[in-house]
Amino acid sequence: LTHDAMWYGSCMQELGPEKANHLNKTAVRLMAGIEIKRIVKLMGKPKDYTVESLSELSEIIETAFQLVQTSFLTFDFSFPEKNLLRGQCNECFAHDGVKKFGMIHNYECGIVERIKGWLDSLGVKYSMIPDFQGCLMHQNGKCVIDFRFDLNK
């Protein structure tokens, strides 16, 4: 992750915040699509697998979070009601690192792009509340995001 921080900081300096954020979010979303396909494969699902129910989606999301959660990104997630995934980040290495570099006011969250990339790659339609730009940790002092789905089963 040191490479990520140095890469992002260099892009901010060389290209400006708009281009740096665009490149970062695009790269994360593309990586997440590949990542979730690999996780689904490891779970033994067929190559043409499609998510049809919240229980199927929750199994995949829980497996993915178990694999990617680290000590420097603490978060909780739950499915508090039908068709709702709630994520809350308590400590965020990206926020802390960008803040340390003095660039937090220009930073657009790349972490949430990972989850959006997973959902997009799985073909799951969703709405995100709040649908935001920037960094919720910086804006609100906390990061809580709901993903609402329309899965029938």
PDB file of C-alpha atoms in Angstrom:
ATOM      1  CA  LEU A   1       0.000   0.000   0.000  1.00  0.00           C
ATOM      2  CA  THR A   2       2.976   2.300   0.258  1.00  0.00           C
ATOM      3  CA  HIS A   3       3.135   2.092  -3.523  1.00  0.00           C
ATOM      4  CA  ASP A   4      -0.540   3.116  -3.748  1.00  0.00           C
ATOM      5  CA  ALA A   5       0.075   6.161  -1.567  1.00  0.00           C
ATOM      6  CA  MET A   6       3.163   7.234  -3.496  1.00  0.00           C
ATOM      7  CA  TRP A   7       1.432   6.641  -6.834  1.00  0.00           C
ATOM      8  CA  TYR A   8      -1.615   8.650  -5.810  1.00  0.00           C
ATOM      9  CA  GLY A   9       0.502  11.483  -4.374  1.00  0.00           C
ATOM     10  CA  SER A  10       2.582  11.627  -7.546  1.00  0.00           C
ATOM     11  CA  CYS A  11      -0.539  11.703  -9.722  1.00  0.00           C
ATOM     12  CA  MET A  12      -1.972  14.537  -7.610  1.00  0.00           C
ATOM     13  CA  GLN A  13       1.218  16.559  -8.050  1.00  0.00           C
ATOM     14  CA  GLU A  14       1.757  15.796 -11.731  1.00  0.00           C
ATOM     15  CA  LEU A  15      -1.806  15.696 -13.047  1.00  0.00           C
ATOM     16  CA  GLY A  16      -3.912  17.547 -10.503  1.00  0.00           C
ATOM     17  CA  PRO A  17      -6.697  16.249  -8.288  1.00  0.00           C
ATOM     18  CA  GLU A  18      -9.380  15.736 -10.944  1.00  0.00           C
ATOM     19  CA  LYS A  19      -7.257  13.440 -13.114  1.00  0.00           C
ATOM     20  CA  ALA A  20      -5.618  11.699 -10.125  1.00  0.00           C
ATOM     21  CA  ASN A  21      -8.996  10.864  -8.583  1.00  0.00           C
ATOM     22  CA  HIS A  22     -10.367   9.659 -11.909  1.00  0.00           C
ATOM     23  CA  LEU A  23      -7.392   7.356 -12.493  1.00  0.00           C
ATOM     24  CA  ASN A  24      -7.454   6.033  -8.927  1.00  0.00           C
ATOM     25  CA  LYS A  25     -11.187   5.286  -8.906  1.00  0.00           C
ATOM     26  CA  THR A  26     -11.067   3.690 -12.363  1.00  0.00           C
ATOM     27  CA  ALA A  27      -8.127   1.455 -11.426  1.00  0.00           C
ATOM     28  CA  VAL A  28      -9.761   0.365  -8.159  1.00  0.00           C
ATOM     29  CA  ARG A  29     -13.083  -0.415  -9.836  1.00  0.00           C
ATOM     30  CA  LEU A  30     -11.385  -2.469 -12.589  1.00  0.00           C
ATOM     31  CA  MET A  31      -9.274  -4.350 -10.018  1.00  0.00           C
ATOM     32  CA  ALA A  32     -12.393  -5.051  -7.932  1.00  0.00           C
ATOM     33  CA  GLY A  33     -14.168  -6.613 -10.907  1.00  0.00           C
ATOM     34  CA  ILE A  34     -11.329  -9.063 -11.384  1.00  0.00           C
ATOM     35  CA  GLU A  35     -11.034  -9.649  -7.634  1.00  0.00           C
ATOM     36  CA  ILE A  36     -14.710 -10.541  -7.103  1.00  0.00           C
ATOM     37  CA  LYS A  37     -14.715 -12.925 -10.080  1.00  0.00           C
ATOM     38  CA  ARG A  38     -11.760 -14.737  -8.487  1.00  0.00           C
ATOM     39  CA  ILE A  39     -13.524 -14.861  -5.120  1.00  0.00           C
ATOM     40  CA  VAL A  40     -16.699 -16.278  -6.706  1.00  0.00           C
ATOM     41  CA  LYS A  41     -14.567 -18.892  -8.471  1.00  0.00           C
ATOM     42  CA  LEU A  42     -12.849 -19.809  -5.187  1.00  0.00           C
ATOM     43  CA  MET A  43     -16.309 -20.248  -3.686  1.00  0.00           C
ATOM     44  CA  GLY A  44     -16.976 -22.915  -6.325  1.00  0.00           C
ATOM     45  CA  LYS A  45     -19.596 -20.972  -8.287  1.00  0.00           C
ATOM     46  CA  PRO A  46     -19.844 -21.594 -12.052  1.00  0.00           C
ATOM     47  CA  LYS A  47     -18.245 -19.112 -14.455  1.00  0.00           C
ATOM     48  CA  ASP A  48     -21.611 -17.816 -15.698  1.00  0.00           C
ATOM     49  CA  TYR A  49     -22.972 -17.415 -12.142  1.00  0.00           C
ATOM     50  CA  THR A  50     -25.494 -14.633 -11.519  1.00  0.00           C
ATOM     51  CA  VAL A  51     -26.661 -13.372  -8.142  1.00  0.00           C
ATOM     52  CA  GLU A  52     -30.403 -13.781  -7.726  1.00  0.00           C
ATOM     53  CA  SER A  53     -31.024 -13.380  -4.001  1.00  0.00           C
ATOM     54  CA  LEU A  54     -29.854 -11.356  -1.035  1.00  0.00           C
ATOM     55  CA  SER A  55     -28.636 -14.522   0.687  1.00  0.00           C
ATOM     56  CA  GLU A  56     -26.404 -15.312  -2.312  1.00  0.00           C
ATOM     57  CA  LEU A  57     -25.092 -11.750  -2.384  1.00  0.00           C
ATOM     58  CA  SER A  58     -24.486 -11.668   1.363  1.00  0.00           C
ATOM     59  CA  GLU A  59     -22.496 -14.923   1.168  1.00  0.00           C
ATOM     60  CA  ILE A  60     -20.249 -13.429  -1.529  1.00  0.00           C
ATOM     61  CA  ILE A  61     -19.850 -10.074   0.237  1.00  0.00           C
ATOM     62  CA  GLU A  62     -19.070 -11.735   3.578  1.00  0.00           C
ATOM     63  CA  THR A  63     -16.455 -13.961   1.925  1.00  0.00           C
ATOM     64  CA  ALA A  64     -14.921 -11.001   0.090  1.00  0.00           C
ATOM     65  CA  PHE A  65     -14.707  -8.863   3.235  1.00  0.00           C
ATOM     66  CA  GLN A  66     -13.132 -11.741   5.179  1.00  0.00           C
ATOM     67  CA  LEU A  67     -10.436 -11.922   2.524  1.00  0.00           C
ATOM     68  CA  VAL A  68      -9.703  -8.196   2.169  1.00  0.00           C
ATOM     69  CA  GLN A  69     -10.131  -6.718   5.659  1.00  0.00           C
ATOM     70  CA  THR A  70      -6.845  -5.613   7.167  1.00  0.00           C
ATOM     71  CA  SER A  71      -5.674  -4.164  10.468  1.00  0.00           C
ATOM     72  CA  PHE A  72      -5.319  -0.690   8.959  1.00  0.00           C
ATOM     73  CA  LEU A  73      -8.846  -0.530   7.523  1.00  0.00           C
ATOM     74  CA  THR A  74     -11.379  -1.323  10.203  1.00  0.00           C
ATOM     75  CA  PHE A  75     -14.955  -1.506   9.107  1.00  0.00           C
ATOM     76  CA  ASP A  76     -18.203  -3.177   9.930  1.00  0.00           C
ATOM     77  CA  PHE A  77     -20.858  -4.313   7.528  1.00  0.00           C
ATOM     78  CA  SER A  78     -24.311  -5.717   8.000  1.00  0.00           C
ATOM     79  CA  PHE A  79     -27.509  -6.526   6.198  1.00  0.00           C
ATOM     80  CA  PRO A  80     -29.893  -4.804   8.650  1.00  0.00           C
ATOM     81  CA  GLU A  81     -32.952  -5.309   6.458  1.00  0.00           C
ATOM     82  CA  LYS A  82     -33.956  -6.948   3.196  1.00  0.00           C
ATOM     83  CA  ASN A  83     -32.001  -5.599   0.224  1.00  0.00           C
ATOM     84  CA  LEU A  84     -29.732  -3.358   2.295  1.00  0.00           C
ATOM     85  CA  LEU A  85     -25.990  -3.568   2.872  1.00  0.00           C
ATOM     86  CA  ARG A  86     -24.655  -1.051   5.383  1.00  0.00           C
ATOM     87  CA  GLY A  87     -20.943  -0.400   5.625  1.00  0.00           C
ATOM     88  CA  GLN A  88     -19.236   1.688   8.277  1.00  0.00           C
ATOM     89  CA  CYS A  89     -15.549   2.465   8.217  1.00  0.00           C
ATOM     90  CA  ASN A  90     -14.104   3.269  11.623  1.00  0.00           C
ATOM     91  CA  GLU A  91     -10.473   3.834  10.653  1.00  0.00           C
ATOM     92  CA  CYS A  92      -9.346   4.393   7.080  1.00  0.00           C
ATOM     93  CA  PHE A  93      -5.751   4.199   5.898  1.00  0.00           C
ATOM     94  CA  ALA A  94      -6.627   6.106   2.724  1.00  0.00           C
ATOM     95  CA  HIS A  95      -8.157   9.017   4.644  1.00  0.00           C
ATOM     96  CA  ASP A  96      -5.281   9.074   7.114  1.00  0.00           C
ATOM     97  CA  GLY A  97      -2.611   8.866   4.416  1.00  0.00           C
ATOM     98  CA  VAL A  98      -4.103  11.504   2.144  1.00  0.00           C
ATOM     99  CA  LYS A  99      -4.660  13.765   5.144  1.00  0.00           C
ATOM    100  CA  LYS A 100      -1.009  13.321   6.149  1.00  0.00           C
ATOM    101  CA  PHE A 101       0.024  14.451   2.648  1.00  0.00           C
ATOM    102  CA  GLY A 102      -2.213  17.534   2.986  1.00  0.00           C
ATOM    103  CA  MET A 103      -4.466  16.464   0.088  1.00  0.00           C
ATOM    104  CA  ILE A 104      -7.610  15.381   1.947  1.00  0.00           C
ATOM    105  CA  HIS A 105      -9.687  18.318   0.721  1.00  0.00           C
ATOM    106  CA  ASN A 106      -9.249  17.054  -2.879  1.00  0.00           C
ATOM    107  CA  TYR A 107      -9.495  13.310  -2.219  1.00  0.00           C
ATOM    108  CA  GLU A 108     -12.373  11.258  -3.640  1.00  0.00           C
ATOM    109  CA  CYS A 109     -12.869   7.924  -1.907  1.00  0.00           C
ATOM    110  CA  GLY A 110     -11.331   5.017  -3.748  1.00  0.00           C
ATOM    111  CA  ILE A 111     -12.321   2.468  -1.103  1.00  0.00           C
ATOM    112  CA  VAL A 112     -16.031   2.627  -1.966  1.00  0.00           C
ATOM    113  CA  GLU A 113     -15.095   2.060  -5.619  1.00  0.00           C
ATOM    114  CA  ARG A 114     -14.002  -1.439  -4.648  1.00  0.00           C
ATOM    115  CA  ILE A 115     -17.463  -2.343  -3.412  1.00  0.00           C
ATOM    116  CA  LYS A 116     -19.103  -0.668  -6.403  1.00  0.00           C
ATOM    117  CA  GLY A 117     -16.753  -2.627  -8.673  1.00  0.00           C
ATOM    118  CA  TRP A 118     -17.763  -5.876  -6.972  1.00  0.00           C
ATOM    119  CA  LEU A 119     -21.455  -5.142  -7.395  1.00  0.00           C
ATOM    120  CA  ASP A 120     -21.074  -3.970 -10.999  1.00  0.00           C
ATOM    121  CA  SER A 121     -19.075  -7.062 -11.917  1.00  0.00           C
ATOM    122  CA  LEU A 122     -21.668  -9.313 -10.275  1.00  0.00           C
ATOM    123  CA  GLY A 123     -24.397  -7.561 -12.270  1.00  0.00           C
ATOM    124  CA  VAL A 124     -26.199  -6.442  -9.112  1.00  0.00           C
ATOM    125  CA  LYS A 125     -28.102  -3.186  -9.514  1.00  0.00           C
ATOM    126  CA  TYR A 126     -27.901  -0.850  -6.529  1.00  0.00           C
ATOM    127  CA  SER A 127     -28.299   2.654  -5.265  1.00  0.00           C
ATOM    128  CA  MET A 128     -25.842   4.134  -2.810  1.00  0.00           C
ATOM    129  CA  ILE A 129     -26.877   6.409   0.052  1.00  0.00           C
ATOM    130  CA  PRO A 130     -25.392   8.891   0.348  1.00  0.00           C
ATOM    131  CA  ASP A 131     -24.314   9.154  -3.271  1.00  0.00           C
ATOM    132  CA  PHE A 132     -21.322  11.342  -2.524  1.00  0.00           C
ATOM    133  CA  GLN A 133     -18.115  12.807  -3.832  1.00  0.00           C
ATOM    134  CA  GLY A 134     -15.044  13.351  -1.732  1.00  0.00           C
ATOM    135  CA  CYS A 135     -14.420  11.538   1.532  1.00  0.00           C
ATOM    136  CA  LEU A 136     -17.175  10.980   4.099  1.00  0.00           C
ATOM    137  CA  MET A 137     -14.625  10.540   6.894  1.00  0.00           C
ATOM    138  CA  HIS A 138     -13.298  14.015   6.101  1.00  0.00           C
ATOM    139  CA  GLN A 139     -16.729  15.549   5.540  1.00  0.00           C
ATOM    140  CA  ASN A 140     -18.614  13.972   8.465  1.00  0.00           C
ATOM    141  CA  GLY A 141     -15.990  12.531  10.788  1.00  0.00           C
ATOM    142  CA  LYS A 142     -17.358   9.065  10.008  1.00  0.00           C
ATOM    143  CA  CYS A 143     -18.071   6.941   6.969  1.00  0.00           C
ATOM    144  CA  VAL A 144     -21.426   5.147   6.790  1.00  0.00           C
ATOM    145  CA  ILE A 145     -22.767   4.039   3.423  1.00  0.00           C
ATOM    146  CA  ASP A 146     -25.897   2.089   2.514  1.00  0.00           C
ATOM    147  CA  PHE A 147     -26.218   0.043  -0.649  1.00  0.00           C
ATOM    148  CA  ARG A 148     -29.836  -0.662  -1.549  1.00  0.00           C
ATOM    149  CA  PHE A 149     -30.648  -3.567  -3.888  1.00  0.00           C
ATOM    150  CA  ASP A 150     -33.707  -4.826  -5.721  1.00  0.00           C
ATOM    151  CA  LEU A 151     -33.244  -8.576  -5.367  1.00  0.00           C
ATOM    152  CA  ASN A 152     -36.537 -10.446  -5.388  1.00  0.00           C
ATOM    153  CA  LYS A 153     -35.564 -13.602  -3.510  1.00  0.00           C
TER     154      LYS A 153
END
